[in-house]
Short mmCIF file of C-alpha atoms and ligand atoms in Angstrom, two decimals:
data_model
loop_
_atom_site.label_atom_id
_atom_site.label_comp_id
_atom_site.label_asym_id
_atom_site.label_seq_id
_atom_site.Cartn_x
_atom_site.Cartn_y
_atom_site.Cartn_z
CA MET A 1 0.07 0.06 0.04
CA PHE A 2 0.93 3.58 -0.33
CA LYS A 3 0.00 6.79 1.70
CA ILE A 4 -0.74 10.46 0.48
CA ARG A 5 0.59 13.00 3.00
CA LYS A 6 1.56 16.76 2.95
CA ALA A 7 5.14 17.49 1.70
CA LYS A 8 7.80 18.86 3.95
CA ASP A 9 10.92 20.76 3.17
CA SER A 10 12.97 17.87 3.31
CA ASP A 11 11.09 16.28 0.70
CA ILE A 12 11.95 18.77 -1.73
CA PRO A 13 15.11 17.29 -3.50
CA GLU A 14 13.41 13.71 -3.81
CA VAL A 15 10.25 15.72 -5.36
CA MET A 16 12.87 17.34 -7.89
CA LYS A 17 14.43 13.91 -8.52
CA ILE A 18 10.91 12.38 -9.50
CA ASN A 19 10.18 15.65 -11.61
CA LEU A 20 13.40 15.24 -13.46
CA GLU A 21 12.86 11.44 -14.04
CA THR A 22 9.02 11.65 -15.28
CA LEU A 23 8.52 15.15 -17.05
CA PRO A 24 10.71 17.64 -19.39
CA GLU A 25 9.14 20.47 -17.53
CA ASN A 26 11.50 21.01 -14.62
CA TYR A 27 11.97 23.76 -11.85
CA TRP A 28 14.64 25.24 -9.54
CA TYR A 29 14.59 24.46 -6.04
CA GLY A 30 13.12 27.89 -4.86
CA PHE A 31 10.08 27.21 -7.34
CA TYR A 32 9.37 24.23 -5.23
CA LYS A 33 9.95 26.05 -1.72
CA ASN A 34 7.73 28.87 -2.77
CA LEU A 35 4.75 26.61 -3.47
CA LEU A 36 5.52 24.58 -0.26
CA ASP A 37 5.62 27.86 1.69
CA ASN A 38 2.48 29.51 0.32
CA TRP A 39 0.13 26.56 -0.49
CA GLY A 40 1.68 23.80 1.54
CA GLU A 41 -1.71 22.25 2.11
CA ALA A 42 -1.86 21.40 -1.61
CA PHE A 43 1.50 20.21 -1.90
CA LEU A 44 1.24 16.34 -1.59
CA VAL A 45 3.69 13.26 -1.68
CA ALA A 46 2.90 9.60 -2.09
CA GLU A 47 5.00 7.40 -0.01
CA LYS A 48 5.60 3.58 -0.34
CA GLU A 49 7.62 1.63 2.06
CA GLY A 50 9.43 4.81 3.19
CA VAL A 51 10.28 5.95 -0.28
CA LEU A 52 8.70 9.02 -2.36
CA VAL A 53 6.90 7.55 -5.46
CA GLY A 54 5.03 10.69 -6.54
CA TYR A 55 3.78 14.19 -5.88
CA ALA A 56 1.24 16.84 -6.64
CA MET A 57 1.68 20.46 -6.17
CA SER A 58 -0.78 23.31 -6.82
CA ARG A 59 -0.84 27.13 -6.17
CA ILE A 60 -4.06 29.31 -5.64
CA GLU A 61 -4.47 32.07 -7.84
CA GLU A 62 -6.74 35.08 -8.44
CA GLN A 63 -8.17 34.91 -12.06
CA SER A 64 -11.10 36.61 -13.69
CA ASP A 65 -10.95 34.56 -16.71
CA PRO A 66 -14.32 32.50 -16.79
CA VAL A 67 -12.45 29.53 -18.80
CA LEU A 68 -10.09 28.96 -15.94
CA LEU A 69 -13.22 29.57 -13.47
CA GLY A 70 -14.83 26.68 -15.46
CA LEU A 71 -17.79 28.76 -16.61
CA ALA A 72 -17.18 29.41 -20.13
CA LYS A 73 -15.84 27.54 -23.14
CA ASP A 74 -13.02 29.34 -24.91
CA GLU A 75 -15.06 30.33 -27.99
CA VAL A 76 -17.32 32.58 -26.10
CA SER A 77 -14.86 34.00 -23.39
CA VAL A 78 -13.06 36.69 -25.21
CA TRP A 79 -15.47 39.37 -24.39
CA ARG A 80 -16.59 38.15 -21.01
CA ARG A 81 -12.87 38.01 -20.15
CA VAL A 82 -12.38 41.74 -21.05
CA ILE A 83 -15.62 42.42 -19.20
CA SER A 84 -14.55 40.51 -15.96
CA THR A 85 -11.14 42.00 -16.35
CA ILE A 86 -12.47 45.64 -16.39
CA LYS A 87 -14.91 44.95 -13.58
CA GLY A 88 -11.77 43.44 -11.62
CA ASP A 89 -13.70 40.58 -10.65
CA LEU A 90 -11.02 38.39 -9.04
CA ARG A 91 -11.96 34.91 -8.06
CA LYS A 92 -9.90 32.16 -6.13
CA VAL A 93 -8.82 29.51 -8.52
CA GLY A 94 -6.56 26.33 -7.99
CA HIS A 95 -3.46 25.64 -10.45
CA LEU A 96 -2.18 22.21 -10.64
CA VAL A 97 1.44 23.00 -11.55
CA SER A 98 2.46 19.43 -11.83
CA ILE A 99 1.75 15.90 -11.00
CA ALA A 100 3.63 12.80 -11.51
CA VAL A 101 4.26 9.17 -10.27
CA ARG A 102 7.56 7.34 -10.67
CA ALA A 103 7.07 4.80 -13.62
CA PRO A 104 7.40 1.43 -11.82
CA TYR A 105 4.66 2.53 -9.59
CA ARG A 106 2.00 3.71 -12.17
CA ARG A 107 -1.39 2.20 -12.59
CA ILE A 108 -1.82 1.32 -9.02
CA GLY A 109 -4.04 4.05 -8.21
CA ILE A 110 -1.47 6.59 -6.95
CA GLY A 111 -2.15 9.28 -9.24
CA THR A 112 -5.67 8.94 -8.61
CA ALA A 113 -5.19 9.37 -4.95
CA LEU A 114 -2.99 12.27 -5.34
CA LEU A 115 -5.55 14.07 -7.61
CA ARG A 116 -8.55 13.25 -5.43
CA GLU A 117 -6.55 14.71 -2.16
CA THR A 118 -5.62 17.88 -4.25
CA ILE A 119 -9.24 18.46 -5.38
CA SER A 120 -10.51 18.19 -1.78
CA VAL A 121 -7.88 20.52 -0.25
CA VAL A 122 -8.07 23.15 -3.23
CA ASP A 123 -12.08 23.24 -2.81
CA LYS A 124 -12.51 22.72 1.21
CA PHE A 125 -9.23 24.18 2.45
CA TYR A 126 -8.53 26.95 0.24
CA ASN A 127 -12.16 27.17 -0.94
CA ALA A 128 -11.46 27.88 -4.76
CA GLU A 129 -14.01 27.96 -7.06
CA SER A 130 -12.29 25.73 -9.91
CA LEU A 131 -9.09 23.67 -10.43
CA TYR A 132 -7.26 23.96 -13.88
CA LEU A 133 -4.19 22.79 -15.42
CA GLU A 134 -2.04 22.34 -18.51
CA VAL A 135 -1.27 19.09 -20.11
CA ARG A 136 0.48 18.22 -23.42
CA VAL A 137 -2.38 17.18 -26.05
CA THR A 138 -0.52 13.84 -26.50
CA ASN A 139 -0.37 13.01 -22.82
CA TYR A 140 -3.37 10.37 -23.08
CA PRO A 141 -2.63 8.85 -19.56
CA ALA A 142 -2.85 12.09 -17.73
CA ILE A 143 -5.98 13.21 -19.89
CA SER A 144 -7.63 10.18 -19.36
CA LEU A 145 -6.85 10.55 -15.49
CA TYR A 146 -8.24 14.03 -15.43
CA GLU A 147 -11.31 13.29 -17.40
CA LYS A 148 -12.13 10.52 -14.94
CA PHE A 149 -12.53 13.36 -12.46
CA GLY A 150 -14.65 15.65 -14.60
CA PHE A 151 -11.90 17.79 -15.97
CA ARG A 152 -13.04 19.31 -19.19
CA LYS A 153 -10.56 20.69 -21.98
CA ALA A 154 -11.60 24.26 -21.92
CA ARG A 155 -8.91 25.76 -24.14
CA ILE A 156 -5.77 24.89 -26.42
CA VAL A 157 -2.60 27.00 -26.16
CA LYS A 158 -0.69 26.73 -29.37
CA GLY A 159 3.04 26.18 -28.68
CA TYR A 160 2.82 26.23 -25.04
CA TYR A 161 5.63 23.90 -24.47
CA SER A 162 9.36 24.57 -25.04
CA ASP A 163 9.39 21.94 -27.83
CA GLY A 164 6.62 23.32 -29.40
CA GLU A 165 3.77 21.18 -28.38
CA ASP A 166 0.44 22.33 -27.85
CA ALA A 167 -1.35 22.50 -24.48
CA TYR A 168 -4.71 21.72 -23.37
CA VAL A 169 -6.05 24.00 -20.51
CA MET A 170 -8.39 21.49 -18.47
CA VAL A 171 -10.59 22.70 -15.97
CA LEU A 172 -12.64 21.29 -13.19
CA ARG A 173 -15.46 23.67 -11.64
CA LEU A 174 -15.58 22.82 -7.74
CA LYS A 175 -18.65 25.19 -6.86
CA PRO A 176 -22.17 25.42 -8.13
CA THR A 177 -22.45 27.86 -11.23
CA GLN A 178 -24.28 31.09 -10.52
CA ALA A 179 -25.08 34.03 -12.61
N1 ACO B 1 -2.73 4.78 -20.56
C1 ACO B 1 -4.10 5.01 -20.49
N2 ACO B 1 -4.66 5.59 -19.33
C2 ACO B 1 -4.10 5.65 -18.26
C3 ACO B 1 -2.39 5.43 -18.23
C4 ACO B 1 -1.89 4.97 -19.49
N3 ACO B 1 -0.61 4.65 -19.61
N4 ACO B 1 -1.84 5.61 -17.15
C5 ACO B 1 -2.98 6.08 -16.27
N5 ACO B 1 -4.22 6.35 -17.03
C6 ACO B 1 -5.40 6.47 -16.68
C7 ACO B 1 -6.49 5.58 -16.71
O1 ACO B 1 -7.64 5.92 -16.83
C8 ACO B 1 -6.28 5.00 -15.16
O2 ACO B 1 -7.25 4.52 -14.63
P1 ACO B 1 -7.34 2.83 -14.76
O3 ACO B 1 -5.69 2.30 -14.29
O4 ACO B 1 -8.37 2.31 -13.87
O5 ACO B 1 -7.41 2.48 -16.14
C9 ACO B 1 -6.29 6.41 -14.47
O6 ACO B 1 -5.42 7.24 -15.25
C10 ACO B 1 -5.65 6.54 -13.25
O7 ACO B 1 -4.35 5.67 -13.04
P2 ACO B 1 -3.51 6.04 -11.73
O8 ACO B 1 -2.93 4.45 -11.56
O9 ACO B 1 -4.38 6.25 -10.49
O10 ACO B 1 -2.45 6.86 -11.99
P3 ACO B 1 -0.84 6.73 -11.92
O11 ACO B 1 -0.24 6.60 -10.68
O12 ACO B 1 -0.18 5.76 -13.03
O13 ACO B 1 -0.32 8.24 -12.45
C11 ACO B 1 0.16 9.80 -14.07
C12 ACO B 1 -1.08 8.73 -13.61
C13 ACO B 1 0.56 10.93 -12.91
C14 ACO B 1 -0.44 10.74 -15.26
C15 ACO B 1 1.59 9.05 -14.45
O14 ACO B 1 1.25 8.42 -15.85
C16 ACO B 1 2.69 9.92 -14.49
O15 ACO B 1 3.34 10.37 -13.79
N6 ACO B 1 3.05 10.22 -16.05
C17 ACO B 1 4.18 11.19 -16.32
C18 ACO B 1 4.24 12.35 -15.74
C19 ACO B 1 3.03 13.24 -16.42
O16 ACO B 1 2.57 13.20 -17.44
N7 ACO B 1 2.41 14.21 -15.35
C20 ACO B 1 1.09 14.74 -16.04
C21 ACO B 1 1.49 15.92 -16.78
S1 ACO B 1 0.37 17.57 -16.91
C22 ACO B 1 0.55 18.08 -15.06
O17 ACO B 1 1.17 17.85 -14.38
C23 ACO B 1 -0.55 19.33 -14.88
ZN1 ZN B 2 0.68 25.29 -15.30
#
């Protein structure tokens, strides 16, 4: 079995190792430390027999974009975005920055457990209205995991990644929608 727990400072080097092993999007130490210091409830690790095998880290942002709030699809968003920006209507939104599980430990539910806990913390602890993320358009395992939790492909960002690949912005609305 494995357990999901909050990360601590001393986990950062191992989290960085997992990130380097699993993803081409890598970050410097201070980036992880900043996430942990500011949104530590949403910085999670998976541990199996004392070994770190996965992580999920998120931050909370103030956004007015209805697409990121899970209130609109991209096509209708341009004007609503402009209007929301002018109104200065900022709402709390979770951003899943990165999630990964070490290859030998995949397909046994660890990604699911990390994402389930992330959603719960972002919704109940931080009280955000939505959770969003970017994912490579060819990353079927991750997209399929997100869709199982109800995330929708809300936007495509052309050339988002440094190698030129496009990203889907996927969004999960956490709160009831009201006018
Ligand atoms: N092929 C198809 N579907 C898959 C695959 C796969 N290889 N792997 C996971 N899934 C989907 C399935 O629907 C699966 O459910 P199932 O096993 O019942 O069929 C579901 O995801 C949940 O699987 P878990 O076992 O809970 O997930 P896992 O622990 O394997 O972690 C993860 C999934 C995190 C995407 C893992 O594959 C990984 O670390 N990949 C490399 C890093 C990565 O791509 N991270 C996401 C980048 S985007 C971002 O970070 C915001
Ligand atoms: Zn992102």
